mmCIF file of C-alpha atoms in Angstrom:
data_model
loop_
_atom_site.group_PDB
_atom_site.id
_atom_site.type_symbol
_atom_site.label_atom_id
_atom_site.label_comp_id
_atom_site.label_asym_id
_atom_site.label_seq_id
_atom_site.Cartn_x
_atom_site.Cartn_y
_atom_site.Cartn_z
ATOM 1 C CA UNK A 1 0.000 0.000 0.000
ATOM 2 C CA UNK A 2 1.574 3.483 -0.932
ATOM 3 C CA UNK A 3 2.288 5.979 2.096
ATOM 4 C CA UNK A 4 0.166 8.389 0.857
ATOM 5 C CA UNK A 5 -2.836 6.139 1.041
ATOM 6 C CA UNK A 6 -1.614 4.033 4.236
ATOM 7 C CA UNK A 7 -1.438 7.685 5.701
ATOM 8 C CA UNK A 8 -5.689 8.268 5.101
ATOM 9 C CA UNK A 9 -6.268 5.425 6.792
ATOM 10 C CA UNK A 10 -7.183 2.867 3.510
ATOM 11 C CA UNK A 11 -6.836 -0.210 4.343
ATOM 12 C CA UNK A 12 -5.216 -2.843 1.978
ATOM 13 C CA UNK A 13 -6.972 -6.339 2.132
ATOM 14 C CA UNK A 14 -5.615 -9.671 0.602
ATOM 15 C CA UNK A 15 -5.435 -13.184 0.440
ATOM 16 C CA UNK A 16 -5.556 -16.474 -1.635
ATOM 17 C CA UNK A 17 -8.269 -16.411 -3.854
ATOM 18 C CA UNK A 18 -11.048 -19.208 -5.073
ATOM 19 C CA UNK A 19 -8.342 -19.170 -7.894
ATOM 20 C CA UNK A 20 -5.048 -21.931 -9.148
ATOM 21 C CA UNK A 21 -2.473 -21.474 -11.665
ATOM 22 C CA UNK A 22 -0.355 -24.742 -11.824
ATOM 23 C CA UNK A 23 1.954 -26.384 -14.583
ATOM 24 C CA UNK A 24 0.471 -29.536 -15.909
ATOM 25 C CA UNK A 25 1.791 -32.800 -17.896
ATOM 26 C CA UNK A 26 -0.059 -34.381 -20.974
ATOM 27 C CA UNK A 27 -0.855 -37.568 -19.906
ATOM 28 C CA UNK A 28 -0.988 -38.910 -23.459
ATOM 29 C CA UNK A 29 2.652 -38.100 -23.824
ATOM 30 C CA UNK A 30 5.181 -40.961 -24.187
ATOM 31 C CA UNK A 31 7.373 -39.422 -21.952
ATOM 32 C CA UNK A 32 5.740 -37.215 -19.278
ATOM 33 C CA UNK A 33 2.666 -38.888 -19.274
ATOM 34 C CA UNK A 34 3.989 -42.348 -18.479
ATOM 35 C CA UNK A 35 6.801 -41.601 -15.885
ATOM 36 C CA UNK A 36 5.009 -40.800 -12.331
ATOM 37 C CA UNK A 37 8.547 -40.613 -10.795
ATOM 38 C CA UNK A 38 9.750 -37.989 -13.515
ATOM 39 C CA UNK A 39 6.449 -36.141 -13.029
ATOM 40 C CA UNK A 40 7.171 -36.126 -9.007
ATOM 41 C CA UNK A 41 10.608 -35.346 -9.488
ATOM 42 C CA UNK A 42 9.394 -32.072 -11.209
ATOM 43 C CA UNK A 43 6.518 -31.316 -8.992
ATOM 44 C CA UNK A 44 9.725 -30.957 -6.049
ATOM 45 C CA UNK A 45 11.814 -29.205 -8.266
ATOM 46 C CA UNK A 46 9.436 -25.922 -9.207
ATOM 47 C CA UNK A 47 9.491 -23.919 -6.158
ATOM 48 C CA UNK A 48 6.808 -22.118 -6.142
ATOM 49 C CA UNK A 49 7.594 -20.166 -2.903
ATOM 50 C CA UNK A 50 10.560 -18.643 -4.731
ATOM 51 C CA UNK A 51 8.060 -18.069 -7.368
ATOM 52 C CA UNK A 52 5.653 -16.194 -5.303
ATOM 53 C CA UNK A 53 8.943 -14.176 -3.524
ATOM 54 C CA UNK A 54 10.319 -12.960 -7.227
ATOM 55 C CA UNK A 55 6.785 -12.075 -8.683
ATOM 56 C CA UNK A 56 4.915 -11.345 -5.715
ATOM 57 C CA UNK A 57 2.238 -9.287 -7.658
ATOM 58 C CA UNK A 58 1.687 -12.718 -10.189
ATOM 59 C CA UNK A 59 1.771 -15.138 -7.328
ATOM 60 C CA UNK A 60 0.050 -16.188 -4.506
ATOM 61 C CA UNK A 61 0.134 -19.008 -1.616
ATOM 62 C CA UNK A 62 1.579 -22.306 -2.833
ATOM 63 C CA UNK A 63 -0.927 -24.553 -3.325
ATOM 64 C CA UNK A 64 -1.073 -28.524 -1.620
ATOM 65 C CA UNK A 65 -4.179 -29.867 -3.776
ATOM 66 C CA UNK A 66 -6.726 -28.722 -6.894
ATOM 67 C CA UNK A 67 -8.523 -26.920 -3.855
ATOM 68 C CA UNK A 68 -8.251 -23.291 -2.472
ATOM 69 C CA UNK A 69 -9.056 -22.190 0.616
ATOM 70 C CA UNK A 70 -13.088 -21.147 0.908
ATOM 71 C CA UNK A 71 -14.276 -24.187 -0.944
ATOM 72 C CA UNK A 72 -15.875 -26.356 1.197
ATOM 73 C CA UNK A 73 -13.453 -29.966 1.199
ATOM 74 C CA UNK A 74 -10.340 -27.775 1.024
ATOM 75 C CA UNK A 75 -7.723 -28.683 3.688
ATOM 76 C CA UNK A 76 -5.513 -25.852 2.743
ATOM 77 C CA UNK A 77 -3.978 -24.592 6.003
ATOM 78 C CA UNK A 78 -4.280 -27.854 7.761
ATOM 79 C CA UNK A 79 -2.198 -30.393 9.007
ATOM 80 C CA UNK A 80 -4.079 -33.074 6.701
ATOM 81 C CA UNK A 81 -4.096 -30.521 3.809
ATOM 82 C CA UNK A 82 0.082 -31.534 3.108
ATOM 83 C CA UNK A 83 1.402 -32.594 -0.612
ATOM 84 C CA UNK A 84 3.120 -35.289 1.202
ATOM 85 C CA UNK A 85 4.995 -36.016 -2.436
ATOM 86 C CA UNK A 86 6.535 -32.207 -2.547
ATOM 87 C CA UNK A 87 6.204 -31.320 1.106
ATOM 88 C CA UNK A 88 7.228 -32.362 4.660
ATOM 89 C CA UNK A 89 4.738 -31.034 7.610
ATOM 90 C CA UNK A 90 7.694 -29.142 10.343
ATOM 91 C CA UNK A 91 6.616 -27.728 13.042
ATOM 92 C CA UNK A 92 3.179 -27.307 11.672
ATOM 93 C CA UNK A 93 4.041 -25.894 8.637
ATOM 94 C CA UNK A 94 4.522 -26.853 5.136
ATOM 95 C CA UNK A 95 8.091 -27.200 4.263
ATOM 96 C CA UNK A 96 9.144 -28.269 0.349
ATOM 97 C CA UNK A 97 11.103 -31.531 -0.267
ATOM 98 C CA UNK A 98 14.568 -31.215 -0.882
ATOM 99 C CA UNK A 99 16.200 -31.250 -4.521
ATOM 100 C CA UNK A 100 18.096 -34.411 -3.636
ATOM 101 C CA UNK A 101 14.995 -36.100 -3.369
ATOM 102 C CA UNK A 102 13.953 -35.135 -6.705
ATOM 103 C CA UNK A 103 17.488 -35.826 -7.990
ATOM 104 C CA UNK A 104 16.610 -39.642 -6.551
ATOM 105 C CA UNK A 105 13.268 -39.704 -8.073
ATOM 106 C CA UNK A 106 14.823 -38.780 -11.267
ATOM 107 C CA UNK A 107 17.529 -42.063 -10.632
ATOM 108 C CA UNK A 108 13.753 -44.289 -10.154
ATOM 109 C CA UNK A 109 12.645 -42.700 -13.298
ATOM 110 C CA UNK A 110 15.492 -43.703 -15.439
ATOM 111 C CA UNK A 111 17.055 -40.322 -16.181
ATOM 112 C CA UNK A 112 19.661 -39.898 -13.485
ATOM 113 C CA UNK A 113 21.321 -36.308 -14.459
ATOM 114 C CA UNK A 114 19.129 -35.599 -16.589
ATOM 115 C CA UNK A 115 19.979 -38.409 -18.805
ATOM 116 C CA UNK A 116 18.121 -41.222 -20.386
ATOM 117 C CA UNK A 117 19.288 -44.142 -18.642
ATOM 118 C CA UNK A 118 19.174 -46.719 -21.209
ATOM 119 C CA UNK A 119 20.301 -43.993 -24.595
ATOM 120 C CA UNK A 120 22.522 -41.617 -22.570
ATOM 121 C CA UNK A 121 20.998 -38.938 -24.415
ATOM 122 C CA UNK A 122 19.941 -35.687 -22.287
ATOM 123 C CA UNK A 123 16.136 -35.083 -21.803
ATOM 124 C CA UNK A 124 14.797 -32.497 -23.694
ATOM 125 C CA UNK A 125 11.259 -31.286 -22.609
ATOM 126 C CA UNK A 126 8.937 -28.802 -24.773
ATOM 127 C CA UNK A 127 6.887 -26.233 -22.301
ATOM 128 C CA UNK A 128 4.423 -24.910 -24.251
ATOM 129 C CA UNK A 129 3.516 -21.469 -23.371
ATOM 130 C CA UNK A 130 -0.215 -19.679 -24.096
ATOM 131 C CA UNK A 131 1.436 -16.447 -25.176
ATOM 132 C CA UNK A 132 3.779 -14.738 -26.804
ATOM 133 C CA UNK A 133 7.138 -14.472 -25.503
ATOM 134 C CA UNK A 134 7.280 -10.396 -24.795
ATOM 135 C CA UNK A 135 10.374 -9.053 -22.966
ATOM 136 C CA UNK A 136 8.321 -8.288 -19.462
ATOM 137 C CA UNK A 137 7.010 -12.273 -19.647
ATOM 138 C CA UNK A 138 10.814 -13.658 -20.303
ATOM 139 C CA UNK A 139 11.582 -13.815 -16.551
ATOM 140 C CA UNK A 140 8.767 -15.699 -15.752
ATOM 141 C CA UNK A 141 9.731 -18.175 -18.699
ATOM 142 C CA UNK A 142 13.425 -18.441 -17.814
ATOM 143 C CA UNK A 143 12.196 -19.265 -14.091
ATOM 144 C CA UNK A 144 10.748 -22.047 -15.059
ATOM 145 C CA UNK A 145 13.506 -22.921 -17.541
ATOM 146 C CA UNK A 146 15.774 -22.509 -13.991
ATOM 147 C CA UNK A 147 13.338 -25.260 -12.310
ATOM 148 C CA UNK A 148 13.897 -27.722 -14.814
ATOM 149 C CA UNK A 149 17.493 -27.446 -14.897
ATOM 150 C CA UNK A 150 17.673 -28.062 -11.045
ATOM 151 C CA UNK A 151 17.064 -31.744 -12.535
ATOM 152 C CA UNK A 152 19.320 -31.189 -15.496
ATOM 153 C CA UNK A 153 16.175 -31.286 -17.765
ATOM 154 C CA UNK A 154 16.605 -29.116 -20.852
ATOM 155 C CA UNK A 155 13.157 -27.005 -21.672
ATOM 156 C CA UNK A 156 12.489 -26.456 -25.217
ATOM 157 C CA UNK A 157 9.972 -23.489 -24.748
ATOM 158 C CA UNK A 158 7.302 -23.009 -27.494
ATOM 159 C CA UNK A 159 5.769 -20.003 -27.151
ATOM 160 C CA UNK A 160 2.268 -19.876 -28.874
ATOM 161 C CA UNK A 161 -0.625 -17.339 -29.145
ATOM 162 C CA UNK A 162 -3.792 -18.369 -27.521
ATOM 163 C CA UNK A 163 -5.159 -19.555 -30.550
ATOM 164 C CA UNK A 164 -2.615 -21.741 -31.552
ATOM 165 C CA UNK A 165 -1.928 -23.498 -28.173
ATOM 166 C CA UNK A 166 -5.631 -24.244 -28.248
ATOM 167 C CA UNK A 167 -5.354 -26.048 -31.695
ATOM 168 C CA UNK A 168 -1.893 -27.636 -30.202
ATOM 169 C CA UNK A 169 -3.189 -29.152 -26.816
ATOM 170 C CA UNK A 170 -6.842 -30.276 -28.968
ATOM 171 C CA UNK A 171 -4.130 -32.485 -31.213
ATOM 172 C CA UNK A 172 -2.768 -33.486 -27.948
ATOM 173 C CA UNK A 173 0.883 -32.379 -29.287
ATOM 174 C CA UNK A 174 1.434 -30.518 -25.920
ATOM 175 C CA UNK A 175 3.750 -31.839 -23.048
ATOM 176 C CA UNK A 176 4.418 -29.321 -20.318
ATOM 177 C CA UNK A 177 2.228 -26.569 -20.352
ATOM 178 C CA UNK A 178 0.738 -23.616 -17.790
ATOM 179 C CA UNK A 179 -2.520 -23.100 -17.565
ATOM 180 C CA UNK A 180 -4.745 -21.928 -14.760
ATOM 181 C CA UNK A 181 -8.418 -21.777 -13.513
ATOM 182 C CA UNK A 182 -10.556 -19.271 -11.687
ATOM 183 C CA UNK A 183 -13.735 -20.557 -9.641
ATOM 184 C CA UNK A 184 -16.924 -20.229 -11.546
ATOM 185 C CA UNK A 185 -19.408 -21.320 -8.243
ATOM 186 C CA UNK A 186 -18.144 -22.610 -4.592
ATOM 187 C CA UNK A 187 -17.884 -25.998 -5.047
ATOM 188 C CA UNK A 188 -15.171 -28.742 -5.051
ATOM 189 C CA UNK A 189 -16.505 -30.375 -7.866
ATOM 190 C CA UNK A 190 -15.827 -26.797 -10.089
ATOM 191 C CA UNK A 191 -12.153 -27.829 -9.938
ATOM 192 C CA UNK A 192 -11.657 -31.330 -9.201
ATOM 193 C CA UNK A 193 -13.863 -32.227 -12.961
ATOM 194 C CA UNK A 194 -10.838 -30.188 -14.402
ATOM 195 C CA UNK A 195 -9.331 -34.208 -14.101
ATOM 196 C CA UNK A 196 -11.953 -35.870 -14.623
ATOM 197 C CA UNK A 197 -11.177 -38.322 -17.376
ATOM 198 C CA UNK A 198 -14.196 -37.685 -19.967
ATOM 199 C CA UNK A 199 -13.456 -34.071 -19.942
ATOM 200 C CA UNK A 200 -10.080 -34.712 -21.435
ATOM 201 C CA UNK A 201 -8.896 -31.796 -23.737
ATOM 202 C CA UNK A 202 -7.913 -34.183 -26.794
ATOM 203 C CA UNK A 203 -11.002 -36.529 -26.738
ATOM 204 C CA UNK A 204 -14.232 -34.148 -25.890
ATOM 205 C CA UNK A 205 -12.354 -30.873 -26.054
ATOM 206 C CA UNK A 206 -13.493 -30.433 -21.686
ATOM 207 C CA UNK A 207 -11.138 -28.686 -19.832
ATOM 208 C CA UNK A 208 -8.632 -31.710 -18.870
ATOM 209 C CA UNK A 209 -5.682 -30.454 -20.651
ATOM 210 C CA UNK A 210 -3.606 -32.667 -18.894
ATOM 211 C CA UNK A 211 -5.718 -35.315 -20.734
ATOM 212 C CA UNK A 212 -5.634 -37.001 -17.353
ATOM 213 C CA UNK A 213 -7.345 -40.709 -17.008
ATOM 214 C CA UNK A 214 -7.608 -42.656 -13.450
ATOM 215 C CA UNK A 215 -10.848 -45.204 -13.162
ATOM 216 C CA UNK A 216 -10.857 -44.986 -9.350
ATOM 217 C CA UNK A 217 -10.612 -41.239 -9.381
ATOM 218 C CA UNK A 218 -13.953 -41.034 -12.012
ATOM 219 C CA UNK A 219 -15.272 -42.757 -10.128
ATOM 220 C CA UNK A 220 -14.783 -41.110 -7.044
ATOM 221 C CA UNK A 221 -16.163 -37.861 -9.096
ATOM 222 C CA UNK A 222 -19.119 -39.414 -9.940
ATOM 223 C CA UNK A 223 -20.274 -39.761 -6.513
ATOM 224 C CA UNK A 224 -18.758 -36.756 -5.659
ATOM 225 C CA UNK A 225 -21.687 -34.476 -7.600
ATOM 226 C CA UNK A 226 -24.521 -36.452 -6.000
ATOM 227 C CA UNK A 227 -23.208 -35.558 -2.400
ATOM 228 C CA UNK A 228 -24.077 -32.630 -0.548
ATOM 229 C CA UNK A 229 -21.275 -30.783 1.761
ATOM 230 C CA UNK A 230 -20.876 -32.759 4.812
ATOM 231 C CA UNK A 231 -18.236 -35.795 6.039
ATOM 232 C CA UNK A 232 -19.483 -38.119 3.046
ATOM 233 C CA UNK A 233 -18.658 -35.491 0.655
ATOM 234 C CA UNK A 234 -14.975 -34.772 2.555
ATOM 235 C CA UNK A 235 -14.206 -38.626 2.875
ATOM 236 C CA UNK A 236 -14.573 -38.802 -1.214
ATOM 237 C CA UNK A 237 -12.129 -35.327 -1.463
ATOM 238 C CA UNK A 238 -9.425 -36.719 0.692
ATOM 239 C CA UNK A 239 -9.542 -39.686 -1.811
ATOM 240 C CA UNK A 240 -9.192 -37.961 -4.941
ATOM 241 C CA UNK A 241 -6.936 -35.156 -3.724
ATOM 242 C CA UNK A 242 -4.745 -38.438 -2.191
ATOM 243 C CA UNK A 243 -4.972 -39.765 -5.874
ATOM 244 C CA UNK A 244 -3.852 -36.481 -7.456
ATOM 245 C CA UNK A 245 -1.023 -35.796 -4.965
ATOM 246 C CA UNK A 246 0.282 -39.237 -5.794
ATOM 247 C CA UNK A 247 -0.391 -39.155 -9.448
ATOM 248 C CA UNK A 248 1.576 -35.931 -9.710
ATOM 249 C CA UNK A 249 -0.841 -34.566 -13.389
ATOM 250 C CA UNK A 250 0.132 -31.095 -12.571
ATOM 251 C CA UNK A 251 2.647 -29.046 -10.395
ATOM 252 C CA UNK A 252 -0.102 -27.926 -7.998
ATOM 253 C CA UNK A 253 1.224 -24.275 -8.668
ATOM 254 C CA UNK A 254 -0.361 -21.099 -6.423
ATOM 255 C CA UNK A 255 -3.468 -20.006 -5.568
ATOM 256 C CA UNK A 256 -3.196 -16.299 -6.673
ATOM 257 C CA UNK A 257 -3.448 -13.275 -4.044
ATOM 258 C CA UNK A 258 -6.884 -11.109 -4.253
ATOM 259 C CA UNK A 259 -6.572 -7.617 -3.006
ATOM 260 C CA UNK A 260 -9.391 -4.825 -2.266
ATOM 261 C CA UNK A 261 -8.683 -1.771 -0.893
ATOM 262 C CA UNK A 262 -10.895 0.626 1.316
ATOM 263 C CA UNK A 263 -11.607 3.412 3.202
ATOM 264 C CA UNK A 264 -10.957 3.032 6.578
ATOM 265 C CA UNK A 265 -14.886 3.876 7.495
ATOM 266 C CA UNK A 266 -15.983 0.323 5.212
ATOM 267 C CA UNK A 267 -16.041 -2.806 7.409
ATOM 268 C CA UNK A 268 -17.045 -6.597 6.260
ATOM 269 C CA UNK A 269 -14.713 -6.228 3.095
ATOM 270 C CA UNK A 270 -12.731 -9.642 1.453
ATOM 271 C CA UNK A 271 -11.256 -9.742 -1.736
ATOM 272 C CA UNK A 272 -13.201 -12.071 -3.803
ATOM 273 C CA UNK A 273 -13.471 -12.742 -7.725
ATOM 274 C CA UNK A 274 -16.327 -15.327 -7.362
ATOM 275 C CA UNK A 275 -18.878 -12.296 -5.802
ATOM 276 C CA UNK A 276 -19.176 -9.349 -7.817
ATOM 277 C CA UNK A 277 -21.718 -7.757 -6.134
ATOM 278 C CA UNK A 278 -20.684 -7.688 -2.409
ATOM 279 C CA UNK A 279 -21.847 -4.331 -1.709
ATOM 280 C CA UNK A 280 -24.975 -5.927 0.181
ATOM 281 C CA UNK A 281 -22.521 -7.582 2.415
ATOM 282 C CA UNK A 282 -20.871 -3.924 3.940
ATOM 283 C CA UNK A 283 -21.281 -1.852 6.630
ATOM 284 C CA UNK A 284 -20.448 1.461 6.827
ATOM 285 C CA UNK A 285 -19.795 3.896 9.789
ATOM 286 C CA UNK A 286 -20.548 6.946 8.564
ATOM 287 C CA UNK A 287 -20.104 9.084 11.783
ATOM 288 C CA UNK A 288 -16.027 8.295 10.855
ATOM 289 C CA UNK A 289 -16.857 8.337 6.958
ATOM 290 C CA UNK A 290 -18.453 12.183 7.523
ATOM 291 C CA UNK A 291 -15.795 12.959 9.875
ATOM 292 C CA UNK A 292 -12.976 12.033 7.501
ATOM 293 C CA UNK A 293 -14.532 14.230 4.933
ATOM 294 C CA UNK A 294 -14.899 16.744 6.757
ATOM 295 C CA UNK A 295 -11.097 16.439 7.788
ATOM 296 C CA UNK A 296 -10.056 16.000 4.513
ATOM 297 C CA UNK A 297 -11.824 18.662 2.795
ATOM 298 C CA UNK A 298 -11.733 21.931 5.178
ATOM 299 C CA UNK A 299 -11.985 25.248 3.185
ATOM 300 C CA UNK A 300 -8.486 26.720 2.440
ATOM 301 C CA UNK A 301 -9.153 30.416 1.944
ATOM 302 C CA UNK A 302 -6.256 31.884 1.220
ATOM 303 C CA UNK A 303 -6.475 31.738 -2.454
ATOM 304 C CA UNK A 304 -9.721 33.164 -2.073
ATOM 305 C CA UNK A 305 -7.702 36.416 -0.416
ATOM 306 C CA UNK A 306 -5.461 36.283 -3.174
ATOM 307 C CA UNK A 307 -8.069 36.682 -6.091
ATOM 308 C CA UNK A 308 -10.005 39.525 -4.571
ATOM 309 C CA UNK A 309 -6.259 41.106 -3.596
ATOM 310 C CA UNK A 310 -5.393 40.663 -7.423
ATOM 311 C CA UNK A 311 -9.007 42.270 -8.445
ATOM 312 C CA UNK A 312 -8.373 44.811 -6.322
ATOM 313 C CA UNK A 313 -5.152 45.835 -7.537
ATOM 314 C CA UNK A 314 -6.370 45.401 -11.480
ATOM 315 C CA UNK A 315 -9.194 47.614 -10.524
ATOM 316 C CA UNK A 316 -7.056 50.125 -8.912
ATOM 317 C CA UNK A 317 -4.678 50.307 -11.576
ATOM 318 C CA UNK A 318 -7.315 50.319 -14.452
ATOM 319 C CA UNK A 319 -8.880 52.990 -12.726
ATOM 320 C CA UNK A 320 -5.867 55.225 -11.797
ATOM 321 C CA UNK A 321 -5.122 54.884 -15.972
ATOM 322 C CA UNK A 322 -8.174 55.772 -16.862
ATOM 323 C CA UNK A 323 -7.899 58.934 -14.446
ATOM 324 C CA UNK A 324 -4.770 60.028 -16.204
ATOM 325 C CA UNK A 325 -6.095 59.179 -19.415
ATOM 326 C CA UNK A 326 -8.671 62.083 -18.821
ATOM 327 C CA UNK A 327 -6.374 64.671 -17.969
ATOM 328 C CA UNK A 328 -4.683 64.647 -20.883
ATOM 329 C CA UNK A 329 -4.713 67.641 -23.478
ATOM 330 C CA UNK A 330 -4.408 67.287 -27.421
ATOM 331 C CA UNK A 331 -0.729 67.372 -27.222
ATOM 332 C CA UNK A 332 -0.415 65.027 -24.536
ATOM 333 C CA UNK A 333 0.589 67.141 -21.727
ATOM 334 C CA UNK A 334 -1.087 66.238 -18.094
ATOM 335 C CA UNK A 335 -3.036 68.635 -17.505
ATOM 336 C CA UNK A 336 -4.030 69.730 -13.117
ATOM 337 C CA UNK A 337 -6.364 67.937 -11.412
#
């Protein structure tokens, strides 16, 4: 929040939003798609706390599961809410698995260093980018570039415009790609169907652009939309959140800070992108809010002094030249007054 605001009292208020951006794997890919270990290995390896520390206006809390915080089933926050594949629960809080973990997944996987254990040949990833590369999105880009390397994994990075990633991950020609989702109603099932194996990008065109396909966790989804919020319906998310973690489809990524700012008279406020029309929710004192105003906009007068000093003089001196101007004879000469 800028001084100048922080000093009349507006108040700056933020937080995760009903909001993820992750980086996800096409499951139909020969490489990515059938490699759990390599897709672990990466999950570790992008630190998305350093992400959220370098772009802090981009970024947001790291995120353990599909699910933010204020949708009922999250466990965000909690003890049970861990990634126990990228994170480690010390002293209550989430703590990110070490790169020599990774580096050993990456051994299990068959490409220690970075290397393909049976060719010897280095493995070359494409990240395929919504947008085009501009110089202020480059550092973004070569951060992830950085994550991959911590694994010696070379990124090819393919760059599209929307348009043409669209028509790439449709084709299914897509490996690692970033991608994100913002909440369209308060429900688990508004994020978790973003996996759910019919709505796979390259077979109905649905919004699983990880193409991602698990029986157990369908069906888990299935009952999922007939339940109503309650333990039934939070036994079923620990499953499938437990089958995502595992699976590793996508680096679970952030969940993106919301801001609001207000005056300091509004009270009841929370960032939100899911309500639009949270002015019914306020209160207001307005005793403070007319006091503030008041404060804020007492009559200066001087400038009002200054204008009628100025007309004065103008009149003074128009009228003293107009006085002189009368006593003038034909030939210019002043004559008495």
């Amino acid at each position: 929040l800028l001084p100048a605001l922080a000093k009349r009292g507006i108040q700056l208020c933020s937080g995760p939003s009903i909001a993820i951006g992750y980086i996800g794997f096409n499951m139909d890919d020969s490489v990515v798609g059938k490699n759990r270990k390599l897709r672990q290995a990466i999950a570790i390896a992008i630190d998305w706390e350093e992400y959220s520390k370098i772009f802090p206006k981009k970024a947001g809390e790291t995120a353990m599961s599909p699910l933010p915080q204020g949708i009922p089933g999250s466990r965000e926050g909690t003890p049970q809410g861990v990634n126990p594949v990228t994170h480690k629960l010390v002293d209550g809080k989430y703590v990110r698995r070490s790169i020599e973990e990774a580096r050993q997944l990456m051994v299990e996987a068959g490409y220690p260093n970075g290397r393909d254990v049976k060719t010897g040949r280095p493995l070359v990833i494409n990240y395929d980018f919504y947008a085009v590369p501009t110089p202020e999105r480059k550092p973004e880009i070569d951060w992830v570039v950085r994550q991959f390397a911590k694994l010696d994994i070379q990124l090819d990075v393919r760059a599209t415009d929307n348009n043409q990633f669209q028509d790439k991950v449709r084709k299914g020609k897509h490996q690692v790609f970033w991608l994100g989702w913002n909440a369209d109603y308060p429900d688990a099932e508004n994020f978790m169907f973003l996996l759910y194996g019919p709505n796979s990008k390259s077979v109905s065109d649905g919004e699983n652009t990880a193409n991602y396909q698990n029986p157990e966790y369908d069906k888990l989804f299935v009952q999922l939309k007939m339940l109503d919020d309650g333990p039934a319906k939070q036994a079923v998310i620990d499953q499938m959140v437990k089958i995502l973690q595992d699976d590793a489809p996508w680096s679970m990524g952030f969940y993106p800070w919301a801001s609001l700012a207000v005056q300091s008279w509004v009270q009841n406020t929370k960032p939100a992108i899911l309500i639009r029309d949270h002015g019914r929710y306020l209160r207001l004192d307005t005793e403070a809010r007319v006091a503030r105003l008041a404060e804020w906009n007492k009559p200066v007068w001087w400038p009002v002094a200054a204008i009628a000093a100025l007309i004065a003089a103008i009149v003074f001196y128009t009228r003293h030249h107009l006085r002189r101007r009368e006593r003038l004879n034909a030939r210019g000469e002043l004559l008495p007054a």
